[in-house]
XYZ file of C-alpha atoms in Angstrom:
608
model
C -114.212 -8.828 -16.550
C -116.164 -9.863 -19.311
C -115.364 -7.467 -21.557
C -111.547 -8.126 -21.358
C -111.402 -12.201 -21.706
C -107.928 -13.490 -22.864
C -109.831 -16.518 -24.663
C -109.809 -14.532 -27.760
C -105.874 -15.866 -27.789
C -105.983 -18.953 -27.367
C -106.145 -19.839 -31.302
C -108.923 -22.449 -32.599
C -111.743 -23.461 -30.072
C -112.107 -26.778 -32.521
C -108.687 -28.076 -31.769
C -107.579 -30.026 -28.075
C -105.137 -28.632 -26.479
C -103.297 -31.509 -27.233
C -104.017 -30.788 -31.094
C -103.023 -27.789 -30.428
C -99.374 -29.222 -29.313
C -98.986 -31.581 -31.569
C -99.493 -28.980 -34.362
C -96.381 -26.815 -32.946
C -94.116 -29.729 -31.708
C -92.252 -29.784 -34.874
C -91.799 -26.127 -35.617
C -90.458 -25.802 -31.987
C -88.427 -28.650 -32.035
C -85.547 -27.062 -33.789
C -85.646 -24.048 -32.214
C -85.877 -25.809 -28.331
C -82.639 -27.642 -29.141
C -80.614 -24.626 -30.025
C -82.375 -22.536 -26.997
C -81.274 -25.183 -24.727
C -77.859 -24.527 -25.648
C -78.047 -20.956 -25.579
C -80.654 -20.710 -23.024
C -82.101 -17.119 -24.389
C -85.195 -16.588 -26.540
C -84.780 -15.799 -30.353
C -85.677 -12.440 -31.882
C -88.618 -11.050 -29.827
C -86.910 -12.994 -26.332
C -83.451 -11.393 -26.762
C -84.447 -8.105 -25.348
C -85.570 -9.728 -22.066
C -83.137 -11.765 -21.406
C -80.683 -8.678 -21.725
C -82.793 -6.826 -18.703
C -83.098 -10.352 -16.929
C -79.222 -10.553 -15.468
C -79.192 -12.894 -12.929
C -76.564 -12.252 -10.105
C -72.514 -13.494 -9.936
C -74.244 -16.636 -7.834
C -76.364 -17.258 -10.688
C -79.110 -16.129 -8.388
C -82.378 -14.274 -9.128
C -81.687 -11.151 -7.858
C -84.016 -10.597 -4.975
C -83.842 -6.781 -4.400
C -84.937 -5.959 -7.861
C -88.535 -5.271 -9.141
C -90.202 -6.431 -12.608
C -89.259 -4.909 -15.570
C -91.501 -3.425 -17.942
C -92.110 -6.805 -19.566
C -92.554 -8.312 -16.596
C -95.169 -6.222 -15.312
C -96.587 -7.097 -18.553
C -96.609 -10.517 -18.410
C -97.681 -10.296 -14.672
C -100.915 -7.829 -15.748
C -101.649 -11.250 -18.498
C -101.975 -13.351 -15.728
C -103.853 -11.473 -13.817
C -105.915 -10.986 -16.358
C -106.508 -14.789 -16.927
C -107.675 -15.091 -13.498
C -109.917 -12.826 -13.980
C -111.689 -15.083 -17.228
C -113.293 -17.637 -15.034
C -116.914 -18.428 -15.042
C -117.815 -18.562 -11.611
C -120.425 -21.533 -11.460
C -121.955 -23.762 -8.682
C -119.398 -25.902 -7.372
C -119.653 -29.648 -7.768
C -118.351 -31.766 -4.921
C -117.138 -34.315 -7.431
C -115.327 -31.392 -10.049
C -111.479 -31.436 -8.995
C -109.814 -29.356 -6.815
C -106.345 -27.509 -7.042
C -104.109 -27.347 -3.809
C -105.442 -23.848 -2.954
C -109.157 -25.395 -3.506
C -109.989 -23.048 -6.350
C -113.090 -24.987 -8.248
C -111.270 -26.205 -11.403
C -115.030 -26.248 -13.223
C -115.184 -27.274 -16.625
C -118.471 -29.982 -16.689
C -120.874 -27.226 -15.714
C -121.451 -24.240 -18.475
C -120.320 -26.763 -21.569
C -117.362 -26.483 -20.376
C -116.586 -22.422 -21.012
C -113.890 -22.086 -18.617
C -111.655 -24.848 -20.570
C -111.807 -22.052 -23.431
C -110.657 -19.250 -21.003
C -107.766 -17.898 -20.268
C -107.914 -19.633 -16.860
C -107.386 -22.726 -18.291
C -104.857 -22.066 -20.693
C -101.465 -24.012 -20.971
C -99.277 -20.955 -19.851
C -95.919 -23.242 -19.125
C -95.128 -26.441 -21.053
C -91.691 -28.229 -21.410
C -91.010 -29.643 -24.490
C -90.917 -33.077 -22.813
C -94.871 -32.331 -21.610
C -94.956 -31.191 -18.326
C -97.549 -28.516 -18.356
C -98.662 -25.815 -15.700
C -102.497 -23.999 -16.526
C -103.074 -20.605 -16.065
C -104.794 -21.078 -12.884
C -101.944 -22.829 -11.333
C -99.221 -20.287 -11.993
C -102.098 -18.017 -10.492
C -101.185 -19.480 -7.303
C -98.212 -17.083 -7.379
C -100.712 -13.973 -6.355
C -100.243 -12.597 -2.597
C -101.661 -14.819 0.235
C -102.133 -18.122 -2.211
C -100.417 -21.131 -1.209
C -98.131 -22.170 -4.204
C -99.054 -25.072 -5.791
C -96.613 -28.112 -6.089
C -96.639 -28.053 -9.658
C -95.079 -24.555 -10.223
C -92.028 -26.030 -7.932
C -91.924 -28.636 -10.620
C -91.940 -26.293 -13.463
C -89.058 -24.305 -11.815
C -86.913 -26.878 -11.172
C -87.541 -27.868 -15.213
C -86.894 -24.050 -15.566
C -83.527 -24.404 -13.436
C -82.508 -27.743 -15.341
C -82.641 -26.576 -18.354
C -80.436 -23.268 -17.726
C -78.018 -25.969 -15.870
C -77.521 -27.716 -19.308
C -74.695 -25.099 -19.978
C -72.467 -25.811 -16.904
C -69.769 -27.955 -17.444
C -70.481 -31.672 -17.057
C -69.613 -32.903 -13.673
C -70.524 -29.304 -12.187
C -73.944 -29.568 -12.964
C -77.217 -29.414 -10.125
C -79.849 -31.476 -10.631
C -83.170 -29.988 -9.507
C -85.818 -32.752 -8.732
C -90.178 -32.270 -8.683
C -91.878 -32.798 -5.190
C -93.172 -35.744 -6.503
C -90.372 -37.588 -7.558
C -89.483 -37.796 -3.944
C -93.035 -38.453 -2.400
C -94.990 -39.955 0.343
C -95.816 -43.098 -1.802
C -91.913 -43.686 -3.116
C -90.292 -43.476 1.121
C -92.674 -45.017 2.642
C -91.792 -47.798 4.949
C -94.830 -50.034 3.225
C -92.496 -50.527 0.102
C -89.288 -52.512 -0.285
C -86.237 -50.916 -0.801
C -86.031 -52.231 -4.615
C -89.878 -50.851 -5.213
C -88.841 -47.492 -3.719
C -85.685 -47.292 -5.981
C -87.727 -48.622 -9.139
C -90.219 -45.604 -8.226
C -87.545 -43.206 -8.059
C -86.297 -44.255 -11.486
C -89.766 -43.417 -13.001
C -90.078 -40.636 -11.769
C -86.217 -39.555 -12.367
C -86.588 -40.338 -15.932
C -89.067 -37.264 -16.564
C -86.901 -34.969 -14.248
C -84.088 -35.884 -16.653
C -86.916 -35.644 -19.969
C -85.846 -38.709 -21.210
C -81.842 -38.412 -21.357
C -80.745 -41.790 -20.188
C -77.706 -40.751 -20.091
C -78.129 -38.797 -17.193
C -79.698 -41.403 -15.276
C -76.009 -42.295 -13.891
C -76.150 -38.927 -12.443
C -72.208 -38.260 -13.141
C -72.862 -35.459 -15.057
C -74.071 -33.981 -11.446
C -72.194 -32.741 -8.620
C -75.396 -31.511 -6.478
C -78.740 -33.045 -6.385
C -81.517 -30.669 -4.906
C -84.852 -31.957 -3.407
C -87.989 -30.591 -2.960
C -90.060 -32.073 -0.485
C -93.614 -31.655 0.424
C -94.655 -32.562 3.455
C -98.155 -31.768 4.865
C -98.752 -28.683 4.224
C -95.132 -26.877 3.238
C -92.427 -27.424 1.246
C -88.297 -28.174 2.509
C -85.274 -28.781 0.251
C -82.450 -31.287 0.584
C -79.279 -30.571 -0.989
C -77.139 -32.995 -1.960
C -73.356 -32.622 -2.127
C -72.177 -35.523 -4.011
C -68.118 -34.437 -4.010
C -67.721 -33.249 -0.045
C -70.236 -35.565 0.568
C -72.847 -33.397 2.095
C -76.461 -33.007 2.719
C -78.210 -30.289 4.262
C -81.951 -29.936 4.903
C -82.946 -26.052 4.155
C -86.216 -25.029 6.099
C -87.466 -21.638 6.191
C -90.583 -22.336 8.468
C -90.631 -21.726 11.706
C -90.763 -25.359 13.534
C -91.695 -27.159 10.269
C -88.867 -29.742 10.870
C -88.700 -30.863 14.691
C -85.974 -32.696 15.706
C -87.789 -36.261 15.612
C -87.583 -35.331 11.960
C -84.107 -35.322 11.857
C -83.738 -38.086 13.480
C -81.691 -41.595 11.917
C -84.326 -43.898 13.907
C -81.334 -46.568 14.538
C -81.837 -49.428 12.181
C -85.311 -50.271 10.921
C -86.351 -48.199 7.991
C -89.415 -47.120 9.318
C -88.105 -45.359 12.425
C -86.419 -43.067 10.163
C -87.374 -39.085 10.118
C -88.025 -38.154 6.350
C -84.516 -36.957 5.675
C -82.991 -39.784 6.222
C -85.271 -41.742 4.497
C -84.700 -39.383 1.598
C -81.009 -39.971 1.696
C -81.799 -43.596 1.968
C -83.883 -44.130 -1.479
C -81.034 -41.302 -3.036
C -77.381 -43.637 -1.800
C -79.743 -46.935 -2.532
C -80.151 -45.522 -6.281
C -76.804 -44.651 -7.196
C -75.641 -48.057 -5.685
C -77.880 -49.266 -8.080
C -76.179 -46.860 -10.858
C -72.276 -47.847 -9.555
C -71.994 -44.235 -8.796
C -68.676 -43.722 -7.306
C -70.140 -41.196 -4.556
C -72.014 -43.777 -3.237
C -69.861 -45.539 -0.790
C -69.187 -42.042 0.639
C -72.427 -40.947 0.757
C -73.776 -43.792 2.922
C -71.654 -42.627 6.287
C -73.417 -38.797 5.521
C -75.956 -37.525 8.165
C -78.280 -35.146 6.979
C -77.937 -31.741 8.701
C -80.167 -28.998 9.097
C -79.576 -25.617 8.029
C -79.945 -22.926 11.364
C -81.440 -19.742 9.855
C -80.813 -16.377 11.396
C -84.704 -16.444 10.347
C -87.899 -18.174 10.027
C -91.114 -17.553 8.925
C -94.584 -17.960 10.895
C -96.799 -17.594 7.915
C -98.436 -21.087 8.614
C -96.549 -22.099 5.334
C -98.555 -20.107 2.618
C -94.725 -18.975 1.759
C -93.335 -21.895 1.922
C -93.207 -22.561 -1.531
C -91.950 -19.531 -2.429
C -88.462 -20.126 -0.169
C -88.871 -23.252 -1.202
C -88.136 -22.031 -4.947
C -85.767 -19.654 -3.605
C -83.526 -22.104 -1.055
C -83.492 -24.503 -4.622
C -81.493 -21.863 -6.788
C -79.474 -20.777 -3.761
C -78.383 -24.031 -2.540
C -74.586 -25.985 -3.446
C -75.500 -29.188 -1.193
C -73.737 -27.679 1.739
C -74.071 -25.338 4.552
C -71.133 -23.202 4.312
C -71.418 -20.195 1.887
C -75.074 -20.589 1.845
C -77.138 -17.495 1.461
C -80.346 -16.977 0.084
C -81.107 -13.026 0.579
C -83.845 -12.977 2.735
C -83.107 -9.980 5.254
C -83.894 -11.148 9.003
C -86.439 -7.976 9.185
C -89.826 -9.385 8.533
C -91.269 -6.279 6.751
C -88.786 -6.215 4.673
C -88.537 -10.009 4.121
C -92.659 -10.006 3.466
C -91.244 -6.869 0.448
C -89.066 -9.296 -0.860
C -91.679 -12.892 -1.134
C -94.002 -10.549 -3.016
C -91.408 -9.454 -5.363
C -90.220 -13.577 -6.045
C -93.804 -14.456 -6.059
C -94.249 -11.647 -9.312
C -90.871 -12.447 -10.632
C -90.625 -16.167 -10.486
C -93.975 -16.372 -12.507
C -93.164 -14.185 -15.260
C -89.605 -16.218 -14.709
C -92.068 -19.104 -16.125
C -93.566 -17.831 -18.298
C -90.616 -16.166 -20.658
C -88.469 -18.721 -20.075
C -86.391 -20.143 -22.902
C -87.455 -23.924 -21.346
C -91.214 -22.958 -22.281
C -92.158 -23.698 -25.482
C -95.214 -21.509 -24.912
C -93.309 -19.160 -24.037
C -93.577 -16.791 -27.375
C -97.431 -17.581 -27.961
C -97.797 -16.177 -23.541
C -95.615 -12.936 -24.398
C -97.656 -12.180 -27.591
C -100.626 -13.070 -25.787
C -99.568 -10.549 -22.950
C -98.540 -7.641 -25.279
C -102.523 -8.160 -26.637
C -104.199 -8.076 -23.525
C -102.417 -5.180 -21.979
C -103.943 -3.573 -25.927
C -107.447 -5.077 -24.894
C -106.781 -3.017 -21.101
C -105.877 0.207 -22.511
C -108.516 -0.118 -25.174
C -111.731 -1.084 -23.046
C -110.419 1.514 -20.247
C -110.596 4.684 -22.999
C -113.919 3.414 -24.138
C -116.224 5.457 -22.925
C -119.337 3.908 -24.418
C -118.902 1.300 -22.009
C -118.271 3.007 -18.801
C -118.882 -0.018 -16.421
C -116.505 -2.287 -18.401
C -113.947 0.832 -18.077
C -114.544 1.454 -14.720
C -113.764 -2.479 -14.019
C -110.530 -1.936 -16.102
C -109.324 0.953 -14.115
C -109.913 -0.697 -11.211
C -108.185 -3.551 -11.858
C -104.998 -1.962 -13.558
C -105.379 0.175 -10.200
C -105.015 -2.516 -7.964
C -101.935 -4.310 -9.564
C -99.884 -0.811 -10.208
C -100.535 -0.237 -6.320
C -99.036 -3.458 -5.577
C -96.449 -2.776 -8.066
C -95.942 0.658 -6.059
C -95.891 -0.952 -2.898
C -92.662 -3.709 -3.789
C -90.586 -1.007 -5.322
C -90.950 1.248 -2.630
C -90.071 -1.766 0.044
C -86.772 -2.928 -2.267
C -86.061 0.664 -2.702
C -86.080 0.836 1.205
C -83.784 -2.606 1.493
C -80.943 -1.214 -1.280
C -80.863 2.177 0.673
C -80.263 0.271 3.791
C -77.429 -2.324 2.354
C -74.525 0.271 2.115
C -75.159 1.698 5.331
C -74.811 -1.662 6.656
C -71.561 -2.306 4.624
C -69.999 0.530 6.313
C -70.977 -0.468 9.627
C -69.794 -3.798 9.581
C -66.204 -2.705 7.986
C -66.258 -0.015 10.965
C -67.056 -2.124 13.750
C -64.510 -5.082 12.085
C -61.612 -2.299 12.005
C -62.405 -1.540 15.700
C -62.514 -5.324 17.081
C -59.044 -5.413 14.896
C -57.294 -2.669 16.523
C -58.422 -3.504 20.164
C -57.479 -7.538 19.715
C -54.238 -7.000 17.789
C -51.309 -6.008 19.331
C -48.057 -4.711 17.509
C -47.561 -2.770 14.973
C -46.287 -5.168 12.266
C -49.359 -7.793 12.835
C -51.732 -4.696 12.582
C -50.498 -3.467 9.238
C -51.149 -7.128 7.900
C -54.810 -6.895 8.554
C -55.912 -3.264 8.251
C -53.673 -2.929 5.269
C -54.452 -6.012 3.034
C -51.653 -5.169 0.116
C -49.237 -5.776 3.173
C -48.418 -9.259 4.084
C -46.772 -11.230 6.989
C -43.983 -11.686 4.527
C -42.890 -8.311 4.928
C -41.682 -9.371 8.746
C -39.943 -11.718 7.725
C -38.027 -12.868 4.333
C -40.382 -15.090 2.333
C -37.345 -17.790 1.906
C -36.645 -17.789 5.747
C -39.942 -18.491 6.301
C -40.088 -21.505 3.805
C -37.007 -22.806 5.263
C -38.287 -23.158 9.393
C -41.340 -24.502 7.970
C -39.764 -27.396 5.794
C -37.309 -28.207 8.726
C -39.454 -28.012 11.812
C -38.759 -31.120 13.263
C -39.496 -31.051 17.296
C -41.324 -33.495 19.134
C -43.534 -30.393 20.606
C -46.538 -28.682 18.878
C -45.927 -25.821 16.166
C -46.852 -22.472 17.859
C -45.903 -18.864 17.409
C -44.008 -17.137 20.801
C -46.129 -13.929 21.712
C -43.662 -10.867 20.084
C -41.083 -13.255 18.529
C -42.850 -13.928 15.213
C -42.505 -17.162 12.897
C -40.850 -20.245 14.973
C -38.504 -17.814 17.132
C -34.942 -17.490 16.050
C -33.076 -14.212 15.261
C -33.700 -13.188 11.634
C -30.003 -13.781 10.380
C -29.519 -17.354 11.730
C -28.835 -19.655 9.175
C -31.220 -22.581 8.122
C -29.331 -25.076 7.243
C -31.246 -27.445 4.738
C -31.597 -31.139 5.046
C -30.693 -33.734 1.915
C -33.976 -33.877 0.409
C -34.438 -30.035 -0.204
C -32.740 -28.137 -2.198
C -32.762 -23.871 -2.440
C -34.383 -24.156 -6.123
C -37.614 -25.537 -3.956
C -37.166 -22.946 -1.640
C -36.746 -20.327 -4.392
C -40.320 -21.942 -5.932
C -42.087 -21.704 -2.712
C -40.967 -18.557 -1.673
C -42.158 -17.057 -4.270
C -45.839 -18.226 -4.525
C -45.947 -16.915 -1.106
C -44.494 -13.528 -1.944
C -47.691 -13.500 -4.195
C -50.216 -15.263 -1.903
C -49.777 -14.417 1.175
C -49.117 -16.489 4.466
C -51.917 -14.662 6.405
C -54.679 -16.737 5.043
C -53.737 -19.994 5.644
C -53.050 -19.299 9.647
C -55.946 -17.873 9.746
C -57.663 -20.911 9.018
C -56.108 -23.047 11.758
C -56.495 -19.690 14.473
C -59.923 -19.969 13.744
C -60.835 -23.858 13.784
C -63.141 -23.326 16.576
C -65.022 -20.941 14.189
C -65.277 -22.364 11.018
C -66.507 -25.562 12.352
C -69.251 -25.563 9.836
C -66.630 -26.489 6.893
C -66.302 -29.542 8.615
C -69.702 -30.281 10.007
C -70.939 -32.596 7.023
C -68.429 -35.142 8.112
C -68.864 -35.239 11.575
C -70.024 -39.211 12.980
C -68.578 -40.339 9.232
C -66.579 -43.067 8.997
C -63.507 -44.636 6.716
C -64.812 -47.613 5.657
C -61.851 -49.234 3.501
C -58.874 -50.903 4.358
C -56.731 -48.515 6.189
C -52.960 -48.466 7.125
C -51.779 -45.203 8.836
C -48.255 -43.760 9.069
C -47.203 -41.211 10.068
C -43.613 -39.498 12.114
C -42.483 -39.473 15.703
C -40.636 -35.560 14.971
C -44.407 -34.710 12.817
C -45.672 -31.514 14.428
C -49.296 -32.874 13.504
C -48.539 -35.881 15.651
C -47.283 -33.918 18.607
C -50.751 -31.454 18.726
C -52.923 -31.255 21.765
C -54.796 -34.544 22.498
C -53.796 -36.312 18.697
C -51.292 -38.817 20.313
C -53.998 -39.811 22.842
C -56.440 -40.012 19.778
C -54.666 -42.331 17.840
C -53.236 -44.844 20.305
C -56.439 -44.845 22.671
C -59.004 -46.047 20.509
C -60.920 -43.406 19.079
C -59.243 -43.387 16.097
C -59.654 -47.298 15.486
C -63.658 -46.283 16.080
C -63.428 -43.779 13.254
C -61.555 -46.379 10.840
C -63.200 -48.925 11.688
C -60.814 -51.362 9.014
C -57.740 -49.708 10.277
C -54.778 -52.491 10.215
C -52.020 -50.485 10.828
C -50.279 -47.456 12.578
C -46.985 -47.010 11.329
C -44.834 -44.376 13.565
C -41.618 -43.553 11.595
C -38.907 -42.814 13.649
C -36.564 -39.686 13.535
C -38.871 -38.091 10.787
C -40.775 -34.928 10.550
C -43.490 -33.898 8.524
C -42.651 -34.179 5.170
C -41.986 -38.075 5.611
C -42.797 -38.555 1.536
C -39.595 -36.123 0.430
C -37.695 -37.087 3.648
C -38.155 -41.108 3.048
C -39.337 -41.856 -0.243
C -38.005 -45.374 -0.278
C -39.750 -46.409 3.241
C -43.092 -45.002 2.209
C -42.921 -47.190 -1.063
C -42.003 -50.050 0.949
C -44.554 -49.588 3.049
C -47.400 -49.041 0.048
C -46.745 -51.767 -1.536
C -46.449 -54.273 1.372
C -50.352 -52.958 1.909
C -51.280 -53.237 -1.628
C -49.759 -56.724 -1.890
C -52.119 -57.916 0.878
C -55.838 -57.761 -1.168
């Protein structure tokens, strides 16, 4: 498209691009520092930002299409594809991942003046993505490594306003490479790599480089051909691995290779180089983090594109993940029509994402550049003196409405389907819940949520058997008699250490709260396994003593006595010096015998 080259915007041919840089670096300096705080554009930006809401997760939202400035920005990079000078190849010219010739020896160099080449995306700390890589964002292209990186700068920077110590920390692909984990290094080498390559993650901040500001560190990792995320959880601890290919992590990957280094799956060695480096930093997660096991994320889905999507999930699994497998969802629907609607739409929105972003300090030069080009379009299109050039036009701006077209009709198709879906689940939930509860009182707790459990009983009364249960039997609720059995006017007599003003206090959180919630979290222990999962295999690894109460109903549940006195428990406390078993107390042993537990405390502290 000769006739339509974007290289008429990209200011002086006689300056370098890095001229070019320098020359702006101190007008944008200012204005970068107060974005980063505000994390929105100023004047022309503000409108976009308004249309580009992000969801209650803080989320893209996947099921909408481009705005009108989106689609413009999209049609400008289109458009700069469009600008190269196809030449003769050169087997020593370099090569992007999708092996698009990069030529700019051949033809003096023409194509390093065209839009293809232009800086689109640059941080202010330098990291830079050309016109031709963000181009890997079209349908079918494999997404180059370098957009990941310019995200995950994209997703920093919008982090920067989340309270410190709540913050993610989004790492490149390469600051977690093949040449940093592999086995051929030391440990020290590997962590000294990291720290490099840390430092430009964090743009020069040294502050952050103790990573307490952070309470999730996400990880993009290339491998072959396609790209996985780690996330890790640095309060639970957790760390899950988050793979959207079908097959692309086997289970050798997974693996923790028993001792050597080397015999480790990538993962692991991951989470090696990660604990080793915030050792180094005193961090005081590490300790905890060193008994984690990574775990890998089972998806209702996965994709058999032979990874040309990969990076897109990959992008999309980085904003969606916590560190953790519970709660995770990304928004892919299991359908893969409708899944293949909904890449296309990320691949659109994630590079016009880039390219308005208030973390690109090219940003306002792109959307003027955009809003001239789409001028250029309509201009050459209407010309009718010369029709070929038009006809190219038309053709072009015909191709990228239909696969405008195409996307909205395929989200349109997802949103129509999402409330039918609502009301089918609620429907079939309300069925299960009538045929698997019986009485009338239970039912009108769960089909009716402003009705309680408190309503069968007094709030206080309630309060009162739980304080004073103290049987050397499990806790359990008799079919049809309700909360630990006793007729509903017997009187609870209290023991020393509790007095009705605590009962009054308690009683009446749960008048407000509920009781329904909590039991529903021990019924359904076999279910929500996965809360639990990331510490499964981990070990307490500090000087332990244990006490707990011969009348404790905890002590007295199925299999716990056995667990404790027949070894298994010495296996998962390994340092474990002590088991104290307090006799004729119940489970409140801190109100019941303050004296005894302080006794007991300090004897333990007195020992290191």
């Amino acid at each position: 498209m000769k006739d339509v080259e974007v290289k008429d915007q990209v200011g002086d041919k006689n300056k370098s691009e890095k001229e070019e840089r320098m020359e702006i670096s101190p007008e944008v300096e200012e204005k970068y520092i107060v974005e980063k705080k505000v994390r929105t554009h100023a004047k022309e930006g503000e409108e976009y930002n308004a249309e580009e809401k992000m969801s209650e997760e803080g989320m893209m939202d996947i099921n909408r299409a481009a705005n009108k400035r989106e689609r413009l920005l999209w049609q400008y990079l289109m458009a700069c594809q469009q600008s190269k000078k196809k030449v003769k190849a050169d087997k020593d010219n370099d090569k992007c991942e999708n092996d698009e010739m990069v030529t700019t020896k051949e033809g003096d160099g023409e194509n390093a003046k065209r839009g293809f080449m232009r800086d689109l995306f640059t941080t202010f700390y330098g990291l830079t993505a050309k016109a031709y890589v963000i181009g890997t964002q079209m349908p079918g292209k494999k997404v180059d490594t370098n957009i990941v990186s310019c995200w995950a700068a994209v997703l920093n920077f919008e982090e920067a306003a989340v309270e410190k110590g709540q913050q993610r920390l989004f790492l490149y692909p390469d600051t977690m490479n093949e040449s940093i984990i592999s086995e051929k290094n030391t440990n020290p080498k590997r962590v000294e790599k990291f720290e490099n390559r840390l430092l430009d993650v964090v743009e020069g901040d040294k502050s952050l480089m103790y990573m307490k500001s952070f309470k999730t560190i996400v990880v993009p990792i290339k491998d072959g051909d396609h790209l996985y995320i780690m996330g890790f959880d640095l309060d639970v601890p957790a760390i899950t691995v988050i793979e959207s290919v079908h097959e692309g992590i086997s289970l050798e990957d997974m693996t923790d290779g028993g001792k050597t280094y080397a015999s480790k799956g990538t993962p692991h060695k991951v989470k090696h180089v990660i604990w080793s480096y915030l050792q180094k930093v005193s961090h005081p997660k590490a300790m905890s983090l060193s008994a984690t096991k990574p775990r890998l994320l089972k998806s209702t889905w996965t994709t058999k594109t032979e990874y040309t999507d990969s990076g897109v999930y990959a992008m999309r699994n980085m904003e969606s993940s916590k560190g953790r497998t519970s709660g995770f969802d990304n928004g892919f629907r299991n359908d893969d029509k409708q899944r293949e609607t909904q890449v296309q739409n990320l691949r659109m929105r994630y590079a016009c994402k880039l390219l308005s972003s208030a973390a690109n300090v090219s940003g306002e030069r792109t959307m003027k550049g955009s809003e001239t080009t789409n001028q250029n379009l309509q201009r050459v299109s209407n010309d009718d003196i010369n029709k070929a050039a038009a006809m190219r036009v038309q053709k072009f701006q015909k191709k990228l409405d239909g696969e405008y077209e195409k996307i909205v009709k395929g989200l349109e198709d997802i949103k129509g389907e999402e409330p039918k879906k609502q009301d089918a689940e609620e429907e079939n939930e309300m069925l299960k819940l009538k045929k698997d509860v019986k009485g009338k009182r239970v039912r009108n707790v769960i089909m009716k949520p402003n009705k309680t459990l408190i309503q069968m009983e007094d709030a206080k009364t309630i309060v009162k058997k739980f304080l004073t249960f103290r049987e050397s039997r499990p806790f359990y609720f008799p079919k049809g008699k309700g909360f630990h059995h006793s007729p509903d006017d017997a009187i609870v007599s209290l023991p020393p250490w509790l007095f009705e003003d605590d009962i009054e206090y308690f009683a009446s959180k749960l008048e407000k709260a509920g009781i329904f919630g909590g039991l529903n979290y021990y019924r359904a222990l076999r279910l929500n396994w996965e809360l639990s999962a990331s510490w499964s295999g981990a070990k307490v690894i500090v000087p332990t003593k244990f006490i707990t109460a011969d009348e404790d109903l905890m002590y007295h549940m199925s299999g716990m006595k056995d667990y404790i006195d027949g070894g298994r428990f010495k296996k998962d406390v390994p340092l474990l010096e002590e088991v104290v078993v307090m006799k004729g107390v119940a489970h409140f042993i801190n109100q019941e015998r303050p004296d005894e537990i302080n006794k007991h405390i300090l004897e333990f502290i007195q020992k290191f």
